[in-house]
mmCIF file of C-alpha atoms and ligand atoms in Angstrom:
data_model
loop_
_atom_site.group_PDB
_atom_site.id
_atom_site.type_symbol
_atom_site.label_atom_id
_atom_site.label_comp_id
_atom_site.label_asym_id
_atom_site.label_seq_id
_atom_site.Cartn_x
_atom_site.Cartn_y
_atom_site.Cartn_z
ATOM 1 C CA MET A 223 81.430 87.527 98.936
ATOM 2 C CA LYS A 224 81.431 91.034 100.150
ATOM 3 C CA PHE A 225 83.567 92.670 102.895
ATOM 4 C CA THR A 226 81.758 94.038 105.916
ATOM 5 C CA ASP A 227 81.218 97.661 106.202
ATOM 6 C CA LEU A 228 84.268 98.965 108.169
ATOM 7 C CA GLN A 229 82.146 100.890 110.626
ATOM 8 C CA GLU A 230 80.386 97.793 111.500
ATOM 9 C CA ALA A 231 83.686 95.950 112.038
ATOM 10 C CA LEU A 232 85.079 98.741 114.049
ATOM 11 C CA LYS A 233 82.056 98.619 116.260
ATOM 12 C CA ALA A 234 82.610 94.882 116.923
ATOM 13 C CA PHE A 235 86.317 95.474 117.436
ATOM 14 C CA LYS A 236 85.677 98.337 119.956
ATOM 15 C CA ASN A 237 83.362 95.956 121.723
ATOM 16 C CA GLY A 238 86.518 93.673 122.071
ATOM 17 C CA ASP A 239 85.127 91.018 119.599
ATOM 18 C CA PRO A 240 87.242 89.255 117.134
ATOM 19 C CA ILE A 241 87.199 90.293 113.448
ATOM 20 C CA ILE A 242 88.895 88.779 110.400
ATOM 21 C CA VAL A 243 91.328 90.904 108.507
ATOM 22 C CA VAL A 244 92.656 89.828 104.993
ATOM 23 C CA ASP A 245 95.549 91.364 103.276
ATOM 24 C CA ALA A 246 96.058 91.962 99.514
ATOM 25 C CA LEU A 247 95.884 89.051 97.070
ATOM 26 C CA SER A 248 99.308 90.099 95.896
ATOM 27 C CA ARG A 249 100.728 90.004 99.371
ATOM 28 C CA GLU A 250 100.333 87.010 101.797
ATOM 29 C CA ASN A 251 96.694 86.553 100.775
ATOM 30 C CA GLU A 252 95.802 85.466 104.269
ATOM 31 C CA GLY A 253 93.178 86.117 106.771
ATOM 32 C CA ASP A 254 93.863 86.668 110.447
ATOM 33 C CA ILE A 255 91.590 86.605 113.487
ATOM 34 C CA ILE A 256 92.204 89.803 115.314
ATOM 35 C CA PHE A 257 90.843 91.131 118.699
ATOM 36 C CA PRO A 258 92.112 93.757 121.243
ATOM 37 C CA ALA A 259 94.514 92.214 123.709
ATOM 38 C CA ASP A 260 92.952 94.259 126.605
ATOM 39 C CA SER A 261 89.770 92.211 125.782
ATOM 40 C CA SER A 262 91.389 88.784 125.841
ATOM 41 C CA THR A 263 89.456 85.835 127.341
ATOM 42 C CA PRO A 264 90.525 82.227 127.373
ATOM 43 C CA GLU A 265 87.605 81.483 125.037
ATOM 44 C CA LYS A 266 88.800 83.864 122.441
ATOM 45 C CA ILE A 267 92.315 82.410 122.609
ATOM 46 C CA ASN A 268 90.887 78.959 122.449
ATOM 47 C CA PHE A 269 88.898 80.041 119.292
ATOM 48 C CA CYS A 270 92.183 81.110 117.718
ATOM 49 C CA ALA A 271 93.942 77.903 118.651
ATOM 50 C CA SER A 272 91.159 75.439 117.625
ATOM 51 C CA LYS A 273 89.592 77.332 114.609
ATOM 52 C CA GLY A 274 92.341 79.646 113.478
ATOM 53 C CA ARG A 275 95.084 77.130 113.891
ATOM 54 C CA GLY A 276 97.865 79.592 113.146
ATOM 55 C CA LEU A 277 100.638 81.031 115.300
ATOM 56 C CA ILE A 278 98.995 83.082 118.065
ATOM 57 C CA CYS A 279 100.799 86.421 118.311
ATOM 58 C CA ILE A 280 100.305 89.668 119.984
ATOM 59 C CA ALA A 281 100.852 92.781 117.761
ATOM 60 C CA ILE A 282 102.113 95.737 119.740
ATOM 61 C CA ASP A 283 103.748 99.167 119.298
ATOM 62 C CA LEU A 284 107.378 99.812 119.875
ATOM 63 C CA SER A 285 106.867 101.713 123.056
ATOM 64 C CA THR A 286 105.133 98.606 124.589
ATOM 65 C CA ALA A 287 108.151 96.524 123.543
ATOM 66 C CA GLU A 288 110.560 99.069 125.191
ATOM 67 C CA ARG A 289 108.501 99.296 128.368
ATOM 68 C CA LEU A 290 108.719 95.387 128.658
ATOM 69 C CA ASP A 291 112.281 95.334 127.535
ATOM 70 C CA LEU A 292 111.477 93.007 124.718
ATOM 71 C CA LYS A 293 114.161 92.635 122.004
ATOM 72 C CA PRO A 294 113.820 91.775 118.314
ATOM 73 C CA LEU A 295 114.591 88.145 117.529
ATOM 74 C CA ARG A 296 117.796 87.782 115.552
ATOM 75 C CA SER A 297 116.803 87.933 111.965
ATOM 76 C CA ASN A 298 118.566 86.474 108.886
ATOM 77 C CA GLN A 299 116.202 88.575 106.765
ATOM 78 C CA GLN A 300 114.732 85.623 105.009
ATOM 79 C CA ASP A 301 111.211 86.407 106.061
ATOM 80 C CA LEU A 302 109.549 87.539 102.833
ATOM 81 C CA PHE A 303 107.500 90.214 104.425
ATOM 82 C CA HIS A 304 109.868 91.027 107.313
ATOM 83 C CA THR A 305 107.566 90.383 110.212
ATOM 84 C CA ALA A 306 109.267 91.919 113.321
ATOM 85 C CA PHE A 307 109.204 89.131 115.927
ATOM 86 C CA PHE A 308 110.335 89.986 119.380
ATOM 87 C CA ASP A 309 111.088 87.744 122.439
ATOM 88 C CA PRO A 310 108.232 85.463 123.098
ATOM 89 C CA ILE A 311 106.765 85.841 126.587
ATOM 90 C CA ASP A 312 104.627 84.232 129.314
ATOM 91 C CA ALA A 313 103.341 86.065 132.408
ATOM 92 C CA ALA A 314 105.602 85.434 135.412
ATOM 93 C CA VAL A 315 104.980 82.683 137.871
ATOM 94 C CA LYS A 316 103.838 85.167 140.460
ATOM 95 C CA HIS A 317 100.800 85.776 138.170
ATOM 96 C CA GLY A 318 99.699 82.118 138.530
ATOM 97 C CA THR A 319 101.136 80.766 135.320
ATOM 98 C CA THR A 320 102.432 77.235 135.093
ATOM 99 C CA THR A 321 103.474 76.218 131.491
ATOM 100 C CA GLY A 322 102.193 79.372 129.807
ATOM 101 C CA ILE A 323 100.589 77.582 126.926
ATOM 102 C CA SER A 324 96.977 77.043 128.005
ATOM 103 C CA ALA A 325 94.310 79.382 126.570
ATOM 104 C CA HIS A 326 93.754 80.651 130.074
ATOM 105 C CA GLU A 327 97.551 81.521 130.499
ATOM 106 C CA ARG A 328 98.058 82.995 127.154
ATOM 107 C CA SER A 329 95.035 85.173 127.743
ATOM 108 C CA LEU A 330 96.495 86.272 131.075
ATOM 109 C CA THR A 331 99.893 87.035 129.433
ATOM 110 C CA ALA A 332 98.061 89.183 126.753
ATOM 111 C CA LYS A 333 96.173 91.127 129.272
ATOM 112 C CA LEU A 334 99.274 91.789 131.241
ATOM 113 C CA VAL A 335 100.980 93.322 128.219
ATOM 114 C CA THR A 336 98.156 95.934 128.218
ATOM 115 C CA ASP A 337 98.671 96.749 131.781
ATOM 116 C CA LYS A 338 100.583 100.090 131.767
ATOM 117 C CA ASN A 339 102.103 99.412 135.246
ATOM 118 C CA ALA A 340 103.609 96.011 134.162
ATOM 119 C CA THR A 341 107.268 95.892 133.968
ATOM 120 C CA PRO A 342 109.846 93.329 132.544
ATOM 121 C CA THR A 343 109.836 91.499 135.771
ATOM 122 C CA ASP A 344 106.168 90.585 135.252
ATOM 123 C CA PHE A 345 107.145 88.305 132.268
ATOM 124 C CA ILE A 346 109.259 85.185 131.622
ATOM 125 C CA LYS A 347 111.332 85.011 128.371
ATOM 126 C CA PRO A 348 111.116 82.894 126.159
ATOM 127 C CA GLY A 349 107.430 82.109 126.478
ATOM 128 C CA HIS A 350 104.420 81.057 124.424
ATOM 129 C CA LEU A 351 102.989 84.300 123.204
ATOM 130 C CA PHE A 352 104.691 85.994 120.272
ATOM 131 C CA PRO A 353 105.018 89.707 120.207
ATOM 132 C CA VAL A 354 105.226 91.252 116.645
ATOM 133 C CA VAL A 355 106.050 94.931 116.494
ATOM 134 C CA ALA A 356 104.206 97.399 114.239
ATOM 135 C CA LYS A 357 105.907 100.168 112.233
ATOM 136 C CA LYS A 358 105.530 103.541 113.927
ATOM 137 C CA GLN A 359 103.215 104.988 111.270
ATOM 138 C CA GLY A 360 101.243 101.612 111.055
ATOM 139 C CA LEU A 361 99.543 100.834 107.752
ATOM 140 C CA LEU A 362 100.799 104.096 106.204
ATOM 141 C CA GLU A 363 104.236 102.602 106.468
ATOM 142 C CA ARG A 364 103.683 98.731 105.928
ATOM 143 C CA GLU A 365 100.431 97.055 104.844
ATOM 144 C CA GLY A 366 100.767 94.054 107.124
ATOM 145 C CA HIS A 367 98.501 92.381 109.605
ATOM 146 C CA THR A 368 100.659 93.521 112.516
ATOM 147 C CA GLU A 369 100.180 97.184 111.507
ATOM 148 C CA ALA A 370 96.420 96.681 110.860
ATOM 149 C CA SER A 371 96.054 95.263 114.360
ATOM 150 C CA VAL A 372 97.665 98.129 116.093
ATOM 151 C CA ASP A 373 95.917 100.656 113.941
ATOM 152 C CA LEU A 374 92.549 99.059 114.805
ATOM 153 C CA CYS A 375 93.305 99.359 118.489
ATOM 154 C CA LYS A 376 94.204 103.014 118.119
ATOM 155 C CA ILE A 377 91.142 103.814 116.064
ATOM 156 C CA THR A 378 88.799 102.202 118.523
ATOM 157 C CA GLY A 379 90.467 103.514 121.728
ATOM 158 C CA HIS A 380 91.963 100.239 122.904
ATOM 159 C CA TYR A 381 95.426 99.856 124.410
ATOM 160 C CA PRO A 382 97.667 99.434 121.148
ATOM 161 C CA ALA A 383 97.994 95.626 121.388
ATOM 162 C CA ALA A 384 96.071 92.962 119.645
ATOM 163 C CA ILE A 385 95.974 89.215 119.560
ATOM 164 C CA ILE A 386 96.396 87.994 115.907
ATOM 165 C CA CYS A 387 96.331 84.504 114.538
ATOM 166 C CA GLU A 388 96.356 83.323 110.966
ATOM 167 C CA ILE A 389 93.484 81.076 109.751
ATOM 168 C CA MET A 390 94.507 77.654 108.425
ATOM 169 C CA GLN A 391 92.399 74.932 106.954
ATOM 170 C CA GLU A 392 91.678 71.665 108.629
ATOM 171 C CA ASP A 393 94.156 69.973 106.074
ATOM 172 C CA GLY A 394 96.918 72.294 107.238
ATOM 173 C CA THR A 395 97.049 74.624 104.114
ATOM 174 C CA MET A 396 96.394 78.284 104.463
ATOM 175 C CA MET A 397 92.796 79.387 103.993
ATOM 176 C CA ARG A 398 92.246 81.823 101.008
ATOM 177 C CA ARG A 399 89.626 84.261 100.022
ATOM 178 C CA GLU A 400 86.570 82.091 99.361
ATOM 179 C CA GLY A 401 87.212 79.951 102.492
ATOM 180 C CA LEU A 402 87.792 82.987 104.626
ATOM 181 C CA PHE A 403 84.376 84.405 103.636
ATOM 182 C CA SER A 404 82.625 81.030 104.547
ATOM 183 C CA PHE A 405 84.649 80.960 107.832
ATOM 184 C CA ALA A 406 83.494 84.496 108.731
ATOM 185 C CA LYS A 407 79.885 83.593 107.907
ATOM 186 C CA GLU A 408 80.065 80.389 109.952
ATOM 187 C CA HIS A 409 81.362 82.040 113.010
ATOM 188 C CA GLY A 410 79.389 85.300 112.556
ATOM 189 C CA LEU A 411 82.506 87.408 112.407
ATOM 190 C CA PRO A 412 82.979 90.713 110.417
ATOM 191 C CA ILE A 413 85.526 90.388 107.591
ATOM 192 C CA VAL A 414 87.497 93.416 106.254
ATOM 193 C CA SER A 415 90.385 94.065 104.071
ATOM 194 C CA ILE A 416 93.656 95.874 105.196
ATOM 195 C CA GLN A 417 92.848 98.310 102.363
ATOM 196 C CA GLN A 418 89.512 99.318 103.964
ATOM 197 C CA ILE A 419 91.473 100.221 107.243
ATOM 198 C CA LEU A 420 94.177 102.118 105.246
ATOM 199 C CA ASP A 421 91.571 104.103 103.331
ATOM 200 C CA TYR A 422 89.785 104.905 106.589
ATOM 201 C CA ARG A 423 92.940 106.280 107.959
ATOM 202 C CA ILE A 424 93.816 108.299 104.915
ATOM 203 C CA LEU A 425 90.394 109.786 104.948
ATOM 204 C CA THR A 426 90.044 110.545 108.644
ATOM 205 C CA GLU A 427 93.499 111.885 109.568
ATOM 206 C CA ASN A 428 94.831 115.103 108.776
ATOM 207 C CA HIS A 429 98.086 114.754 106.652
ATOM 208 C CA VAL A 430 97.652 118.282 105.095
ATOM 209 C CA VAL A 431 100.235 120.778 106.208
ATOM 210 C CA HIS A 432 100.605 124.477 105.296
ATOM 211 C CA SER A 433 103.863 125.132 103.481
ATOM 212 C CA SER A 434 104.094 128.639 102.101
ATOM 213 C CA SER A 435 102.148 131.824 101.301
ATOM 214 C CA ALA A 436 102.614 135.059 99.511
ATOM 215 C CA GLN A 437 100.579 137.886 97.830
ATOM 216 C CA LEU A 438 99.140 137.026 94.429
ATOM 217 C CA PRO A 439 97.816 139.921 92.215
ATOM 218 C CA THR A 440 95.524 138.366 89.506
ATOM 219 C CA GLN A 441 93.449 139.899 86.768
ATOM 220 C CA PHE A 442 90.536 139.368 88.954
ATOM 221 C CA GLY A 443 91.956 141.198 92.062
ATOM 222 C CA ASN A 444 94.584 140.785 94.645
ATOM 223 C CA PHE A 445 94.563 137.574 96.742
ATOM 224 C CA THR A 446 96.863 135.891 99.228
ATOM 225 C CA VAL A 447 97.968 132.500 97.780
ATOM 226 C CA HIS A 448 98.750 129.638 100.308
ATOM 227 C CA VAL A 449 100.219 126.206 99.275
ATOM 228 C CA PHE A 450 99.409 122.998 101.367
ATOM 229 C CA LYS A 451 100.840 119.607 100.943
ATOM 230 C CA ASN A 452 99.373 116.373 101.864
ATOM 231 C CA ASN A 453 102.308 114.493 103.290
ATOM 232 C CA PHE A 454 100.828 111.025 102.633
ATOM 233 C CA THR A 455 99.818 111.411 98.957
ATOM 234 C CA GLN A 456 102.428 114.164 98.390
ATOM 235 C CA THR A 457 99.828 116.260 96.573
ATOM 236 C CA GLU A 458 100.106 119.996 96.714
ATOM 237 C CA HIS A 459 97.046 122.127 96.854
ATOM 238 C CA ILE A 460 96.316 125.846 96.636
ATOM 239 C CA ALA A 461 94.247 128.203 98.558
ATOM 240 C CA LEU A 462 93.503 131.790 97.283
ATOM 241 C CA ILE A 463 92.144 134.013 100.073
ATOM 242 C CA LYS A 464 90.429 137.295 100.019
ATOM 243 C CA ASP A 465 89.525 138.856 103.250
ATOM 244 C CA SER A 466 89.019 142.598 102.758
ATOM 245 C CA ASN A 467 85.492 142.306 104.287
ATOM 246 C CA PRO A 468 86.021 139.946 107.106
ATOM 247 C CA ASN A 469 82.591 140.600 108.667
ATOM 248 C CA LYS A 470 80.792 139.014 105.632
ATOM 249 C CA LYS A 471 79.989 135.224 105.417
ATOM 250 C CA PRO A 472 82.751 133.769 103.387
ATOM 251 C CA ILE A 473 82.180 132.359 99.977
ATOM 252 C CA VAL A 474 84.090 129.074 99.257
ATOM 253 C CA ARG A 475 84.892 127.487 95.868
ATOM 254 C CA ILE A 476 86.418 123.984 96.052
ATOM 255 C CA HIS A 477 87.814 123.565 92.473
ATOM 256 C CA SER A 478 89.003 120.292 90.916
ATOM 257 C CA GLU A 479 92.182 120.692 88.971
ATOM 258 C CA CYS A 480 91.686 120.622 85.187
ATOM 259 C CA ILE A 481 94.683 121.690 83.082
ATOM 260 C CA THR A 482 92.934 121.535 79.691
ATOM 261 C CA GLY A 483 90.212 123.785 80.886
ATOM 262 C CA ASP A 484 91.924 126.002 83.450
ATOM 263 C CA VAL A 485 95.093 126.577 81.582
ATOM 264 C CA LEU A 486 94.520 125.711 77.917
ATOM 265 C CA SER A 487 91.085 127.263 77.775
ATOM 266 C CA SER A 488 89.525 123.985 76.475
ATOM 267 C CA LEU A 489 85.744 124.199 75.605
ATOM 268 C CA ARG A 490 85.113 120.498 76.364
ATOM 269 C CA CYS A 491 84.215 121.460 79.903
ATOM 270 C CA ASP A 492 83.163 124.364 82.003
ATOM 271 C CA CYS A 493 85.997 124.439 84.431
ATOM 272 C CA ARG A 494 87.709 127.562 83.478
ATOM 273 C CA ASP A 495 84.471 129.354 83.277
ATOM 274 C CA GLN A 496 83.569 128.221 86.800
ATOM 275 C CA LEU A 497 87.045 129.000 87.974
ATOM 276 C CA GLU A 498 86.978 132.603 86.701
ATOM 277 C CA LYS A 499 83.368 133.377 87.871
ATOM 278 C CA SER A 500 84.322 132.069 91.339
ATOM 279 C CA MET A 501 87.347 134.303 91.562
ATOM 280 C CA LYS A 502 85.313 137.390 90.419
ATOM 281 C CA LEU A 503 82.664 136.497 92.900
ATOM 282 C CA ILE A 504 85.078 136.105 95.796
ATOM 283 C CA GLN A 505 86.848 139.275 94.888
ATOM 284 C CA GLU A 506 83.570 141.364 94.751
ATOM 285 C CA HIS A 507 82.200 139.897 97.932
ATOM 286 C CA GLY A 508 85.486 140.640 99.699
ATOM 287 C CA ASN A 509 85.602 137.518 101.843
ATOM 288 C CA GLY A 510 86.203 134.056 100.561
ATOM 289 C CA ILE A 511 88.517 131.245 99.575
ATOM 290 C CA LEU A 512 89.214 129.386 96.377
ATOM 291 C CA ILE A 513 90.596 125.951 97.059
ATOM 292 C CA TYR A 514 92.328 124.354 94.061
ATOM 293 C CA LEU A 515 92.728 120.620 94.538
ATOM 294 C CA LYS A 516 95.480 119.026 92.602
ATOM 295 C CA GLY A 517 95.208 115.341 91.763
ATOM 296 C CA HIS A 518 91.692 115.694 90.519
ATOM 297 C CA GLU A 519 92.321 115.492 86.655
ATOM 298 C CA GLY A 520 89.458 113.804 84.841
ATOM 299 C CA ARG A 521 87.485 113.358 88.126
ATOM 300 C CA GLY A 522 90.552 111.901 89.783
ATOM 301 C CA ILE A 523 91.681 109.381 87.096
ATOM 302 C CA GLY A 524 94.727 111.301 86.009
ATOM 303 C CA LEU A 525 95.643 113.402 83.074
ATOM 304 C CA SER A 526 96.632 110.507 80.701
ATOM 305 C CA ASN A 527 93.486 108.707 81.429
ATOM 306 C CA LYS A 528 91.338 111.820 81.035
ATOM 307 C CA ILE A 529 92.666 112.405 77.375
ATOM 308 C CA ALA A 530 92.139 108.734 76.721
ATOM 309 C CA ALA A 531 88.593 109.099 77.865
ATOM 310 C CA TYR A 532 88.246 112.214 75.572
ATOM 311 C CA ALA A 533 89.184 109.975 72.677
ATOM 312 C CA LEU A 534 86.526 107.534 73.723
ATOM 313 C CA GLN A 535 83.890 110.311 73.836
ATOM 314 C CA GLU A 536 84.857 111.267 70.326
ATOM 315 C CA GLU A 537 83.646 107.703 69.408
ATOM 316 C CA GLY A 538 80.372 108.408 71.057
ATOM 317 C CA LEU A 539 80.573 107.425 74.724
ATOM 318 C CA ASN A 540 79.545 109.888 77.411
ATOM 319 C CA THR A 541 82.024 111.180 80.040
ATOM 320 C CA PHE A 542 81.083 108.568 82.631
ATOM 321 C CA GLU A 543 80.884 105.552 80.112
ATOM 322 C CA ALA A 544 84.362 106.544 78.942
ATOM 323 C CA ASN A 545 85.870 106.339 82.452
ATOM 324 C CA GLU A 546 84.240 102.939 82.870
ATOM 325 C CA LYS A 547 85.458 101.691 79.501
ATOM 326 C CA LEU A 548 88.947 102.441 80.748
ATOM 327 C CA GLY A 549 88.237 100.309 83.829
ATOM 328 C CA LEU A 550 88.235 103.376 86.058
ATOM 329 C CA PRO A 551 85.705 104.836 88.393
ATOM 330 C CA ARG A 552 83.200 107.396 87.149
ATOM 331 C CA ASP A 553 84.391 109.724 89.910
ATOM 332 C CA ASN A 554 87.443 109.077 91.887
ATOM 333 C CA ARG A 555 87.700 112.380 93.751
ATOM 334 C CA ASN A 556 87.525 113.023 97.469
ATOM 335 C CA TYR A 557 87.441 116.531 98.930
ATOM 336 C CA GLN A 558 88.771 115.594 102.486
ATOM 337 C CA ASP A 559 91.951 117.724 101.918
ATOM 338 C CA ALA A 560 89.723 120.769 101.256
ATOM 339 C CA VAL A 561 88.116 120.247 104.640
ATOM 340 C CA TRP A 562 91.428 120.351 106.396
ATOM 341 C CA MET A 563 92.332 123.459 104.498
ATOM 342 C CA LEU A 564 89.018 125.163 105.477
ATOM 343 C CA LYS A 565 89.614 124.141 109.142
ATOM 344 C CA TYR A 566 93.097 125.525 109.046
ATOM 345 C CA PHE A 567 91.626 128.954 108.272
ATOM 346 C CA ASN A 568 88.808 128.437 110.734
ATOM 347 C CA ILE A 569 86.164 128.795 107.961
ATOM 348 C CA GLU A 570 83.284 126.893 109.369
ATOM 349 C CA ASP A 571 80.123 128.513 108.056
ATOM 350 C CA PHE A 572 80.064 129.705 104.424
ATOM 351 C CA ASP A 573 78.344 129.641 101.053
ATOM 352 C CA LEU A 574 79.683 126.972 98.798
ATOM 353 C CA ILE A 575 80.003 127.602 94.953
ATOM 354 C CA THR A 576 79.131 124.237 93.544
ATOM 355 C CA ASN A 577 76.666 122.276 91.477
ATOM 356 C CA ASN A 578 78.151 118.961 92.845
ATOM 357 C CA SER A 579 76.346 117.548 95.871
ATOM 358 C CA ASP A 580 79.345 115.244 96.754
ATOM 359 C CA LYS A 581 81.287 118.463 97.652
ATOM 360 C CA LEU A 582 78.601 119.772 99.891
ATOM 361 C CA ASN A 583 78.080 116.382 101.539
ATOM 362 C CA THR A 584 81.788 116.155 102.365
ATOM 363 C CA VAL A 585 81.878 119.491 104.155
ATOM 364 C CA LEU A 586 78.695 118.849 105.985
ATOM 365 C CA LYS A 587 79.787 115.356 107.091
ATOM 366 C CA ASN A 588 82.842 116.959 108.595
ATOM 367 C CA GLY A 589 80.812 119.306 110.793
ATOM 368 C CA LEU A 590 81.092 122.354 108.681
ATOM 369 C CA SER A 591 77.999 124.495 107.850
ATOM 370 C CA ALA A 592 77.428 125.467 104.219
ATOM 371 C CA ASN A 593 74.698 126.630 101.754
ATOM 372 C CA ILE A 594 74.977 126.143 98.022
ATOM 373 C CA THR A 595 75.306 129.083 95.900
ATOM 374 C CA GLN A 596 75.551 128.742 92.066
ATOM 375 C CA VAL A 597 77.131 130.328 89.117
ATOM 376 C CA ASN A 598 75.859 129.673 85.680
ATOM 377 C CA SER A 599 77.681 127.365 83.253
ATOM 378 C CA GLN A 600 78.319 128.763 79.826
ATOM 379 C CA VAL A 601 77.082 126.371 77.167
ATOM 380 C CA THR A 602 78.983 125.919 73.957
ATOM 381 C CA SER A 603 78.492 123.438 71.096
ATOM 382 C CA TYR A 604 81.529 121.543 72.532
ATOM 383 C CA ASN A 605 80.449 121.213 76.231
ATOM 384 C CA GLU A 606 76.637 120.872 75.816
ATOM 385 C CA ARG A 607 76.542 117.130 75.981
ATOM 386 C CA TYR A 608 79.107 116.975 78.787
ATOM 387 C CA LEU A 609 77.110 119.337 80.924
ATOM 388 C CA LYS A 610 73.796 117.621 80.106
ATOM 389 C CA ASP A 611 75.308 114.214 81.015
ATOM 390 C CA LYS A 612 76.532 115.743 84.317
ATOM 391 C CA ILE A 613 73.015 116.956 85.037
ATOM 392 C CA ASN A 614 71.174 113.788 83.904
ATOM 393 C CA ILE A 615 73.593 111.074 85.059
ATOM 394 C CA ALA A 616 75.561 112.447 87.996
ATOM 395 C CA LYS A 617 72.583 114.682 89.110
ATOM 396 C CA HIS A 618 74.747 117.859 89.248
ATOM 397 C CA LYS A 619 72.444 120.928 89.567
ATOM 398 C CA ILE A 620 73.839 123.039 86.799
ATOM 399 C CA ILE A 621 72.321 126.294 85.700
ATOM 400 C CA LEU A 622 72.851 126.442 81.968
ATOM 401 C CA GLU A 623 73.603 129.779 80.443
ATOM 402 C CA GLN A 624 72.773 129.807 76.657
HETATM 403 ZN ZN1 LIG B 748 87.579 120.580 82.995
#
């Protein structure tokens, strides 16, 4: 049982094909068949009715509901997950509908919803297709199938409306995880989780905004400090800029927060050493930026967990085994916010101070051009094993300075 790679599922969806989307085990724990409403066919609707067996809804955005003058159904707020049902509809008789319920007619109604020229007079209320309206920010606001559907349409360039139908078993009970995977396999459909779609949005959309800046004299030279905030994760990051030699190719350091090393001068890692050497290098070079990413303590597992991992290392585990023993990933960092910050300053071609190929790969993947430049890491009796494990296990290319 493995979810489909999201890119593969997006490709199918873009093509107008149905995919299965499951929500969290802690939520409804259901799987829905979803496809773009502008690609509706009687066959796809019939597949939902005969194999999905749930209620066939059309997930739309609020502006579509407003354009078609659809109103929210009166709610007594007993729906556990507050699904926003609006007036059910059929295409008007002038479009050739009779009862509105056949697969052919529901498909017609769905396609008409996606016609930007359609107006309220093109529909009959109440009808047999049930509009559910997504929250404005989609999955960033509510992790439901409605939001996932509209988000999928926006990501793949379809009109923001999708047919959505829960999957029920033949005996009338809801189909759960294992059954859903078999169902997907049987019908050759991609199956993804809401979490995958949410992660994709967090990673590909820029939520980083510039909030303030000022001069910052330091013992390594005078810099301009800028603060950025990721409005989704609420994490603040810092950029230190030096631009006294603007004609030189900039040097960039993307530094992961490490309070024990950077602030308390811990010898368990080489973070402070790398930070200070980077600042000196940028100062001497006269053109560069140091990006200090918060939220990266302990390779992204947080400060409490990092210290717990240190305790495990005292018992003999290496830095990666310790994270795993705590049930946490070896490395939970992503560098996407740094990319948005570099783009903010139009820094697109630079030398990157790092020994970590993940950082280089992130900037290259985002269309920036970078060459690696390295600073030596000072070896002490405290950090020797840590550095060697990073070289041998995580394949970091560290130049040791004895
Ligand atoms: Zn450190």
